[in-house]
Amino acid sequence: MTLTRVSQSKHFGGTLTKYSHASTSTQSTMHFNIFLPKEAAGNTKVPVLYCLGGLTSTEDNFPQKSGFGARASQYGLALVFPDNSPRNVSSRTYIQGDLGFSEAGASSDIGYGAGFYLNATKAPWDKNWKMYDYIAKELPEVIASNFPVDTARTSILGHSMGGHGALSIFLKNQSAYKSISAFAPILHPIESSWGQYALPRYLGEDKKTWEEYDTIKLLSRYAAEKNLRDDVKFFIDQGTGDQFLNNPDRLHTTVLVDLVKDLGLEKQFEIRFQDGYDHGFFFISTFMNDHIDHHAKSLGLTLNA
Ligand SMILES: N[C@@H](CCC(=O)N[C@@H](CSC=O)C(=O)NCC(=O)O)C(=O)O
């Protein structure tokens, strides 16, 4: 598998580079950005944090707006910023029949920029929309075979739809990650208008299949099965001024708070409500250092002078 370098910028002593590659999971050309700190220059393996973006994002939103660079370089931490859906597939197929393909202007809740980090099973999405496989399996292999990363020290975070992706992928692959965090995650997509639009289109009408991609359902199930790691802390920031938190609630943060209480998991969850912050990147960039600190601790990193 060949990586094509699209662009590169020096950033806080390291490099932020965008690559494209042919993806077997999504049968399309995928793009990602990777930040490699200066420590990686001599082929020294560094820990890696995957950052998953929300609806309408590409591989560029997180690196350009989150303000990750100073802290990541102080820790010597690599970050990977994937795209959140396939792009430039044979769009005619999708536009026909008004399937809500975002390129057609019908909806930004499905299609390009709205992969929901799941494996679609319903035509026409089932051909390319395999973002679960791409993020959980294919991309880590691509990264491990092309860059000096210590795969035993891998972590994951995400924002909104990307928070849903990070949490659900973490829960389903708990041994693969050292730590998990999220900004304003979509926690209960089966009860959210976003999920209720996208999930039947990607997965069909059987709601049991939707539960495979629902953090509230996955957490309940794994806790009941005693299949939840107890050495990891879920770190979540949620702005109280988030436009998606009320009228209607599309995020369901309080459902998680109640569930954590019911399950007696308070010690494993730090859910912070940040006064007045909205859903956007001004919120994320305010608390990005805290998230990097959270992951760095689990990855065994300390701040360089
Ligand atoms: N139009 C959509 C929401 C668009 C939006 O706000 N996207 C957010 C993530 S929301 C959930 O995943 C985002 O991060 N966009 C990229 C950015 O750089 O801001 C709607 O209202 O439903």
mmCIF file of C-alpha atoms and ligand atoms in Angstrom:
data_model
loop_
_atom_site.group_PDB
_atom_site.id
_atom_site.type_symbol
_atom_site.label_atom_id
_atom_site.label_comp_id
_atom_site.label_asym_id
_atom_site.label_seq_id
_atom_site.Cartn_x
_atom_site.Cartn_y
_atom_site.Cartn_z
ATOM 1 C CA MET A 1 0.000 0.000 0.000
ATOM 2 C CA THR A 2 1.429 3.338 -1.079
ATOM 3 C CA LEU A 3 1.037 6.612 0.756
ATOM 4 C CA THR A 4 1.070 9.815 -1.280
ATOM 5 C CA ARG A 5 2.243 12.937 0.475
ATOM 6 C CA VAL A 6 -0.180 15.782 -0.180
ATOM 7 C CA SER A 7 1.300 18.551 1.966
ATOM 8 C CA GLN A 8 3.702 19.090 4.847
ATOM 9 C CA SER A 9 4.282 21.888 7.358
ATOM 10 C CA LYS A 10 6.769 22.188 10.159
ATOM 11 C CA HIS A 11 4.848 22.638 13.430
ATOM 12 C CA PHE A 12 6.320 23.179 16.914
ATOM 13 C CA GLY A 13 9.544 21.485 15.876
ATOM 14 C CA GLY A 14 7.721 18.467 14.418
ATOM 15 C CA THR A 15 5.861 17.961 11.145
ATOM 16 C CA LEU A 16 2.193 17.924 10.217
ATOM 17 C CA THR A 17 1.808 15.960 7.010
ATOM 18 C CA LYS A 18 -1.240 15.099 4.954
ATOM 19 C CA TYR A 19 -1.298 11.802 3.074
ATOM 20 C CA SER A 20 -3.712 10.054 0.757
ATOM 21 C CA HIS A 21 -3.910 6.320 0.213
ATOM 22 C CA ALA A 22 -6.109 3.663 -1.366
ATOM 23 C CA SER A 23 -8.269 2.159 1.364
ATOM 24 C CA THR A 24 -9.387 -1.453 1.206
ATOM 25 C CA SER A 25 -12.122 -0.893 3.823
ATOM 26 C CA THR A 26 -13.806 2.012 2.086
ATOM 27 C CA GLN A 27 -12.715 1.121 -1.454
ATOM 28 C CA SER A 28 -11.831 4.738 -1.999
ATOM 29 C CA THR A 29 -8.974 7.179 -1.604
ATOM 30 C CA MET A 30 -8.751 8.293 2.019
ATOM 31 C CA HIS A 31 -6.835 11.238 3.494
ATOM 32 C CA PHE A 32 -5.353 11.742 6.937
ATOM 33 C CA ASN A 33 -3.024 14.173 8.664
ATOM 34 C CA ILE A 34 -0.314 12.978 11.010
ATOM 35 C CA PHE A 35 1.692 15.079 13.441
ATOM 36 C CA LEU A 36 5.087 13.609 14.239
ATOM 37 C CA PRO A 37 7.022 15.320 17.024
ATOM 38 C CA LYS A 38 10.736 15.979 16.625
ATOM 39 C CA GLU A 39 11.480 12.869 18.741
ATOM 40 C CA ALA A 40 10.253 10.736 15.823
ATOM 41 C CA ALA A 41 12.813 12.197 13.408
ATOM 42 C CA GLY A 42 15.502 9.660 14.365
ATOM 43 C CA ASN A 43 13.010 6.808 13.892
ATOM 44 C CA THR A 44 12.435 6.624 17.651
ATOM 45 C CA LYS A 45 8.972 5.175 18.236
ATOM 46 C CA VAL A 46 6.531 7.611 19.838
ATOM 47 C CA PRO A 47 3.053 7.068 21.317
ATOM 48 C CA VAL A 48 0.104 7.999 19.135
ATOM 49 C CA LEU A 49 -3.285 9.628 19.734
ATOM 50 C CA TYR A 50 -6.086 9.271 17.161
ATOM 51 C CA CYS A 51 -8.419 12.314 16.933
ATOM 52 C CA LEU A 52 -11.815 11.756 15.328
ATOM 53 C CA GLY A 53 -13.757 14.711 13.922
ATOM 54 C CA GLY A 54 -17.477 15.465 13.959
ATOM 55 C CA LEU A 55 -20.116 15.952 11.290
ATOM 56 C CA THR A 56 -19.002 18.007 8.283
ATOM 57 C CA SER A 57 -15.339 17.702 9.303
ATOM 58 C CA THR A 58 -12.503 16.498 7.147
ATOM 59 C CA GLU A 59 -9.011 15.463 8.204
ATOM 60 C CA ASP A 60 -8.154 19.169 8.477
ATOM 61 C CA ASN A 61 -10.566 20.585 11.088
ATOM 62 C CA PHE A 62 -8.951 19.092 14.189
ATOM 63 C CA PRO A 63 -5.331 19.904 13.329
ATOM 64 C CA GLN A 64 -6.154 23.406 12.143
ATOM 65 C CA LYS A 65 -8.498 24.442 14.959
ATOM 66 C CA SER A 66 -7.781 22.430 18.118
ATOM 67 C CA GLY A 67 -4.466 24.026 19.069
ATOM 68 C CA PHE A 68 -2.864 20.641 19.762
ATOM 69 C CA GLY A 69 0.663 21.466 18.617
ATOM 70 C CA ALA A 70 2.483 23.056 21.554
ATOM 71 C CA ARG A 71 1.405 20.468 24.118
ATOM 72 C CA ALA A 72 1.857 17.467 21.805
ATOM 73 C CA SER A 73 5.376 18.529 20.938
ATOM 74 C CA GLN A 74 6.220 19.088 24.627
ATOM 75 C CA TYR A 75 5.218 15.483 25.280
ATOM 76 C CA GLY A 76 6.713 14.001 22.112
ATOM 77 C CA LEU A 77 3.281 12.661 21.153
ATOM 78 C CA ALA A 78 2.161 11.781 17.604
ATOM 79 C CA LEU A 79 -1.424 12.568 16.583
ATOM 80 C CA VAL A 80 -3.392 11.104 13.684
ATOM 81 C CA PHE A 81 -6.319 13.055 12.233
ATOM 82 C CA PRO A 82 -8.392 10.864 9.886
ATOM 83 C CA ASP A 83 -11.169 11.971 7.574
ATOM 84 C CA ASN A 84 -14.631 10.956 8.809
ATOM 85 C CA SER A 85 -16.077 9.430 5.643
ATOM 86 C CA PRO A 86 -15.147 8.240 2.187
ATOM 87 C CA ARG A 87 -14.988 10.981 -0.443
ATOM 88 C CA ASN A 88 -15.262 11.178 -4.201
ATOM 89 C CA VAL A 89 -16.877 7.802 -4.675
ATOM 90 C CA SER A 90 -19.217 7.328 -7.614
ATOM 91 C CA SER A 91 -21.588 9.950 -6.345
ATOM 92 C CA ARG A 92 -24.217 9.516 -9.023
ATOM 93 C CA THR A 93 -25.279 6.266 -7.390
ATOM 94 C CA TYR A 94 -25.910 8.071 -4.152
ATOM 95 C CA ILE A 95 -27.591 11.167 -5.480
ATOM 96 C CA GLN A 96 -30.141 9.151 -7.420
ATOM 97 C CA GLY A 97 -33.195 8.439 -5.300
ATOM 98 C CA ASP A 98 -32.510 11.364 -2.956
ATOM 99 C CA LEU A 99 -30.712 9.324 -0.352
ATOM 100 C CA GLY A 100 -29.641 12.405 1.484
ATOM 101 C CA PHE A 101 -26.121 12.311 0.087
ATOM 102 C CA SER A 102 -24.557 15.464 1.412
ATOM 103 C CA GLU A 103 -22.925 16.332 -1.904
ATOM 104 C CA ALA A 104 -26.418 16.704 -3.322
ATOM 105 C CA GLY A 105 -27.195 19.246 -0.649
ATOM 106 C CA ALA A 106 -29.920 17.057 0.829
ATOM 107 C CA SER A 107 -28.466 16.546 4.308
ATOM 108 C CA SER A 108 -25.202 16.853 6.188
ATOM 109 C CA ASP A 109 -26.237 13.967 8.460
ATOM 110 C CA ILE A 110 -25.321 11.201 6.018
ATOM 111 C CA GLY A 111 -22.811 10.610 3.255
ATOM 112 C CA TYR A 112 -19.708 12.753 2.914
ATOM 113 C CA GLY A 113 -18.567 14.123 6.258
ATOM 114 C CA ALA A 114 -20.975 11.876 8.155
ATOM 115 C CA GLY A 115 -19.511 8.383 8.273
ATOM 116 C CA PHE A 116 -20.668 7.796 11.883
ATOM 117 C CA TYR A 117 -17.673 5.479 12.363
ATOM 118 C CA LEU A 118 -19.798 2.426 11.536
ATOM 119 C CA ASN A 119 -19.831 -0.312 8.920
ATOM 120 C CA ALA A 120 -22.874 0.311 6.729
ATOM 121 C CA THR A 121 -24.798 -2.798 5.784
ATOM 122 C CA LYS A 122 -27.512 -1.281 3.615
ATOM 123 C CA ALA A 123 -27.157 -0.426 -0.063
ATOM 124 C CA PRO A 124 -25.901 1.816 -1.474
ATOM 125 C CA TRP A 125 -23.806 2.780 1.565
ATOM 126 C CA ASP A 126 -22.497 -0.742 2.247
ATOM 127 C CA LYS A 127 -19.917 -0.522 -0.526
ATOM 128 C CA ASN A 128 -17.828 2.353 0.839
ATOM 129 C CA TRP A 129 -19.140 3.459 4.240
ATOM 130 C CA LYS A 130 -16.980 1.125 6.361
ATOM 131 C CA MET A 131 -15.514 3.724 8.680
ATOM 132 C CA TYR A 132 -15.483 1.404 11.703
ATOM 133 C CA ASP A 133 -13.138 -1.003 9.928
ATOM 134 C CA TYR A 134 -11.097 1.878 8.565
ATOM 135 C CA ILE A 135 -10.500 3.564 11.947
ATOM 136 C CA ALA A 136 -10.340 0.490 14.193
ATOM 137 C CA LYS A 137 -8.343 -1.782 11.896
ATOM 138 C CA GLU A 138 -6.981 -0.489 8.604
ATOM 139 C CA LEU A 139 -5.648 2.943 9.540
ATOM 140 C CA PRO A 140 -3.699 1.734 12.604
ATOM 141 C CA GLU A 141 -1.987 -0.831 10.336
ATOM 142 C CA VAL A 142 -1.199 1.857 7.782
ATOM 143 C CA ILE A 143 0.226 4.104 10.496
ATOM 144 C CA ALA A 144 2.224 1.306 12.142
ATOM 145 C CA SER A 145 3.815 0.187 8.890
ATOM 146 C CA ASN A 146 4.773 3.656 7.676
ATOM 147 C CA PHE A 147 5.661 5.743 10.740
ATOM 148 C CA PRO A 148 7.738 5.339 13.918
ATOM 149 C CA VAL A 149 4.840 4.869 16.339
ATOM 150 C CA ASP A 150 4.717 2.645 19.403
ATOM 151 C CA THR A 151 1.510 0.729 18.705
ATOM 152 C CA ALA A 152 1.406 -0.586 22.273
ATOM 153 C CA ARG A 153 0.898 3.032 23.328
ATOM 154 C CA THR A 154 -2.169 4.126 21.330
ATOM 155 C CA SER A 155 -5.017 6.343 22.554
ATOM 156 C CA ILE A 156 -8.145 7.840 21.039
ATOM 157 C CA LEU A 157 -10.304 10.950 21.375
ATOM 158 C CA GLY A 158 -13.092 12.536 19.376
ATOM 159 C CA HIS A 159 -15.530 15.392 19.087
ATOM 160 C CA SER A 160 -19.324 15.078 18.721
ATOM 161 C CA MET A 161 -19.873 12.402 16.052
ATOM 162 C CA GLY A 162 -16.142 11.762 16.482
ATOM 163 C CA GLY A 163 -16.707 11.478 20.243
ATOM 164 C CA HIS A 164 -19.301 8.824 19.496
ATOM 165 C CA GLY A 165 -16.735 7.147 17.227
ATOM 166 C CA ALA A 166 -13.938 7.301 19.794
ATOM 167 C CA LEU A 167 -16.091 5.961 22.644
ATOM 168 C CA SER A 168 -17.761 3.172 20.669
ATOM 169 C CA ILE A 169 -14.499 2.078 19.020
ATOM 170 C CA PHE A 170 -12.738 2.158 22.394
ATOM 171 C CA LEU A 171 -15.490 0.112 24.060
ATOM 172 C CA LYS A 172 -15.412 -2.507 21.312
ATOM 173 C CA ASN A 173 -11.589 -2.700 21.294
ATOM 174 C CA GLN A 174 -10.623 -1.996 24.877
ATOM 175 C CA SER A 175 -7.226 -3.696 24.753
ATOM 176 C CA ALA A 176 -6.117 -1.628 21.754
ATOM 177 C CA TYR A 177 -6.067 1.732 23.537
ATOM 178 C CA LYS A 178 -4.366 3.098 26.628
ATOM 179 C CA SER A 179 -6.876 5.929 27.144
ATOM 180 C CA ILE A 180 -10.057 7.555 25.887
ATOM 181 C CA SER A 181 -11.526 11.052 25.935
ATOM 182 C CA ALA A 182 -14.235 13.028 24.172
ATOM 183 C CA PHE A 183 -15.493 16.555 23.596
ATOM 184 C CA ALA A 184 -19.296 16.888 23.513
ATOM 185 C CA PRO A 185 -19.807 13.328 22.238
ATOM 186 C CA ILE A 186 -23.020 12.023 20.685
ATOM 187 C CA LEU A 187 -23.568 9.397 23.373
ATOM 188 C CA HIS A 188 -26.890 7.874 22.444
ATOM 189 C CA PRO A 189 -27.286 8.108 18.657
ATOM 190 C CA ILE A 190 -30.260 5.736 18.630
ATOM 191 C CA GLU A 191 -32.206 8.449 20.516
ATOM 192 C CA SER A 192 -30.670 11.417 18.702
ATOM 193 C CA SER A 193 -32.186 13.009 15.602
ATOM 194 C CA TRP A 194 -28.785 12.687 13.921
ATOM 195 C CA GLY A 195 -28.681 8.936 14.535
ATOM 196 C CA GLN A 196 -32.349 8.454 13.795
ATOM 197 C CA TYR A 197 -31.728 9.920 10.339
ATOM 198 C CA ALA A 198 -28.454 8.167 9.557
ATOM 199 C CA LEU A 199 -28.707 4.760 11.265
ATOM 200 C CA PRO A 200 -31.704 3.309 9.376
ATOM 201 C CA ARG A 201 -30.188 4.478 6.112
ATOM 202 C CA TYR A 202 -26.785 2.928 6.876
ATOM 203 C CA LEU A 203 -27.933 -0.147 8.817
ATOM 204 C CA GLY A 204 -31.591 -0.807 8.028
ATOM 205 C CA GLU A 205 -34.595 -0.776 10.325
ATOM 206 C CA ASP A 206 -33.514 -3.412 12.892
ATOM 207 C CA LYS A 207 -32.674 -1.253 15.900
ATOM 208 C CA LYS A 208 -30.610 -4.045 17.460
ATOM 209 C CA THR A 209 -27.980 -3.325 14.813
ATOM 210 C CA TRP A 210 -27.965 0.383 15.757
ATOM 211 C CA GLU A 211 -27.085 -0.530 19.342
ATOM 212 C CA GLU A 212 -23.694 -1.766 18.140
ATOM 213 C CA TYR A 213 -22.804 1.890 17.605
ATOM 214 C CA ASP A 214 -24.382 3.466 20.678
ATOM 215 C CA THR A 215 -22.156 4.303 23.651
ATOM 216 C CA ILE A 216 -24.974 4.164 26.212
ATOM 217 C CA LYS A 217 -26.028 0.707 24.993
ATOM 218 C CA LEU A 218 -22.459 -0.595 24.673
ATOM 219 C CA LEU A 219 -21.480 0.651 28.121
ATOM 220 C CA SER A 220 -24.585 -0.901 29.709
ATOM 221 C CA ARG A 221 -23.924 -4.191 27.970
ATOM 222 C CA TYR A 222 -20.194 -4.418 28.737
ATOM 223 C CA ALA A 223 -20.743 -3.399 32.354
ATOM 224 C CA ALA A 224 -23.443 -6.082 32.764
ATOM 225 C CA GLU A 225 -21.138 -8.663 31.172
ATOM 226 C CA LYS A 226 -18.280 -7.495 33.438
ATOM 227 C CA ASN A 227 -16.375 -6.838 30.258
ATOM 228 C CA LEU A 228 -15.254 -3.319 31.034
ATOM 229 C CA ARG A 229 -11.655 -2.496 31.823
ATOM 230 C CA ASP A 230 -11.329 -0.992 35.288
ATOM 231 C CA ASP A 231 -7.907 0.597 34.765
ATOM 232 C CA VAL A 232 -9.071 3.315 32.424
ATOM 233 C CA LYS A 233 -10.738 6.658 33.086
ATOM 234 C CA PHE A 234 -13.246 8.032 30.583
ATOM 235 C CA PHE A 235 -12.573 11.777 30.336
ATOM 236 C CA ILE A 236 -15.390 13.867 28.820
ATOM 237 C CA ASP A 237 -15.857 17.628 28.469
ATOM 238 C CA GLN A 238 -19.276 19.077 27.674
ATOM 239 C CA GLY A 239 -20.099 22.779 27.300
ATOM 240 C CA THR A 240 -23.281 23.939 29.038
ATOM 241 C CA GLY A 241 -23.885 26.463 26.242
ATOM 242 C CA ASP A 242 -23.772 23.742 23.586
ATOM 243 C CA GLN A 243 -26.502 24.323 21.019
ATOM 244 C CA PHE A 244 -26.963 20.554 20.651
ATOM 245 C CA LEU A 245 -27.443 19.850 24.358
ATOM 246 C CA ASN A 246 -30.986 21.189 24.609
ATOM 247 C CA ASN A 247 -34.116 21.588 22.476
ATOM 248 C CA PRO A 248 -33.731 18.836 21.391
ATOM 249 C CA ASP A 249 -30.954 17.078 23.271
ATOM 250 C CA ARG A 250 -28.855 15.348 20.610
ATOM 251 C CA LEU A 251 -25.932 14.455 22.895
ATOM 252 C CA HIS A 252 -27.546 12.856 25.995
ATOM 253 C CA THR A 253 -24.758 13.704 28.428
ATOM 254 C CA THR A 254 -27.131 13.508 31.401
ATOM 255 C CA VAL A 255 -28.176 10.003 30.318
ATOM 256 C CA LEU A 256 -24.523 9.007 30.646
ATOM 257 C CA VAL A 257 -24.192 10.739 34.015
ATOM 258 C CA ASP A 258 -27.227 8.786 35.313
ATOM 259 C CA LEU A 259 -26.016 5.509 33.819
ATOM 260 C CA VAL A 260 -22.561 5.893 35.346
ATOM 261 C CA LYS A 261 -24.247 6.445 38.722
ATOM 262 C CA ASP A 262 -26.549 3.424 38.248
ATOM 263 C CA LEU A 263 -23.611 1.230 37.311
ATOM 264 C CA GLY A 264 -21.477 2.508 40.193
ATOM 265 C CA LEU A 265 -18.766 3.588 37.777
ATOM 266 C CA GLU A 266 -18.228 7.113 39.124
ATOM 267 C CA LYS A 267 -14.514 6.496 39.733
ATOM 268 C CA GLN A 268 -13.989 5.570 36.098
ATOM 269 C CA PHE A 269 -15.676 8.612 34.602
ATOM 270 C CA GLU A 270 -14.721 12.257 34.753
ATOM 271 C CA ILE A 271 -17.524 14.176 33.045
ATOM 272 C CA ARG A 272 -16.921 17.919 33.212
ATOM 273 C CA PHE A 273 -19.628 20.450 32.397
ATOM 274 C CA GLN A 274 -17.859 23.593 31.221
ATOM 275 C CA ASP A 275 -19.886 26.691 31.933
ATOM 276 C CA GLY A 276 -21.142 28.543 28.867
ATOM 277 C CA TYR A 277 -19.039 26.792 26.223
ATOM 278 C CA ASP A 278 -20.696 25.883 22.924
ATOM 279 C CA HIS A 279 -20.122 22.933 20.599
ATOM 280 C CA GLY A 280 -17.361 24.371 18.471
ATOM 281 C CA PHE A 281 -13.601 24.513 18.276
ATOM 282 C CA PHE A 282 -13.271 27.528 20.603
ATOM 283 C CA PHE A 283 -14.551 25.116 23.264
ATOM 284 C CA ILE A 284 -12.248 22.312 22.118
ATOM 285 C CA SER A 285 -9.139 24.475 21.894
ATOM 286 C CA THR A 286 -9.786 25.807 25.412
ATOM 287 C CA PHE A 287 -9.575 22.293 26.879
ATOM 288 C CA MET A 288 -7.392 20.456 24.344
ATOM 289 C CA ASN A 289 -4.335 20.630 26.602
ATOM 290 C CA ASP A 290 -6.298 18.935 29.408
ATOM 291 C CA HIS A 291 -7.178 16.101 27.035
ATOM 292 C CA ILE A 292 -3.596 15.734 25.845
ATOM 293 C CA ASP A 293 -2.479 15.694 29.515
ATOM 294 C CA HIS A 294 -5.056 12.979 30.235
ATOM 295 C CA HIS A 295 -3.734 10.776 27.432
ATOM 296 C CA ALA A 296 -0.068 11.568 28.103
ATOM 297 C CA LYS A 297 -0.459 10.271 31.668
ATOM 298 C CA SER A 298 -1.738 6.891 30.434
ATOM 299 C CA LEU A 299 0.868 6.786 27.692
ATOM 300 C CA GLY A 300 3.676 7.274 30.204
ATOM 301 C CA LEU A 301 4.763 10.660 28.874
ATOM 302 C CA THR A 302 6.091 13.613 30.804
ATOM 303 C CA LEU A 303 6.422 17.207 29.664
ATOM 304 C CA ASN A 304 9.801 18.151 28.203
ATOM 305 C CA ALA A 305 11.180 21.483 29.361
HETATM 306 N N1 LIG B 1 -24.964 21.029 10.366
HETATM 307 C C1 LIG B 1 -24.971 20.040 11.379
HETATM 308 C C2 LIG B 1 -23.833 20.231 12.373
HETATM 309 C C3 LIG B 1 -22.544 20.753 11.806
HETATM 310 C C4 LIG B 1 -21.545 20.901 12.938
HETATM 311 O O1 LIG B 1 -21.744 21.682 13.846
HETATM 312 N N2 LIG B 1 -20.488 20.090 12.930
HETATM 313 C C5 LIG B 1 -19.597 20.043 14.059
HETATM 314 C C6 LIG B 1 -19.699 18.707 14.700
HETATM 315 S S1 LIG B 1 -21.372 18.390 15.147
HETATM 316 C C7 LIG B 1 -21.443 16.699 15.408
HETATM 317 O O2 LIG B 1 -20.752 15.878 14.974
HETATM 318 C C8 LIG B 1 -18.155 20.310 13.621
HETATM 319 O O3 LIG B 1 -17.245 20.055 14.357
HETATM 320 N N3 LIG B 1 -17.972 20.856 12.434
HETATM 321 C C9 LIG B 1 -16.650 21.173 11.931
HETATM 322 C C10 LIG B 1 -16.097 22.485 12.425
HETATM 323 O O4 LIG B 1 -14.911 22.765 12.078
HETATM 324 O O5 LIG B 1 -16.771 23.226 13.168
HETATM 325 C C11 LIG B 1 -26.292 20.082 12.156
HETATM 326 O O6 LIG B 1 -26.680 21.156 12.592
HETATM 327 O O7 LIG B 1 -26.838 19.030 12.323
#
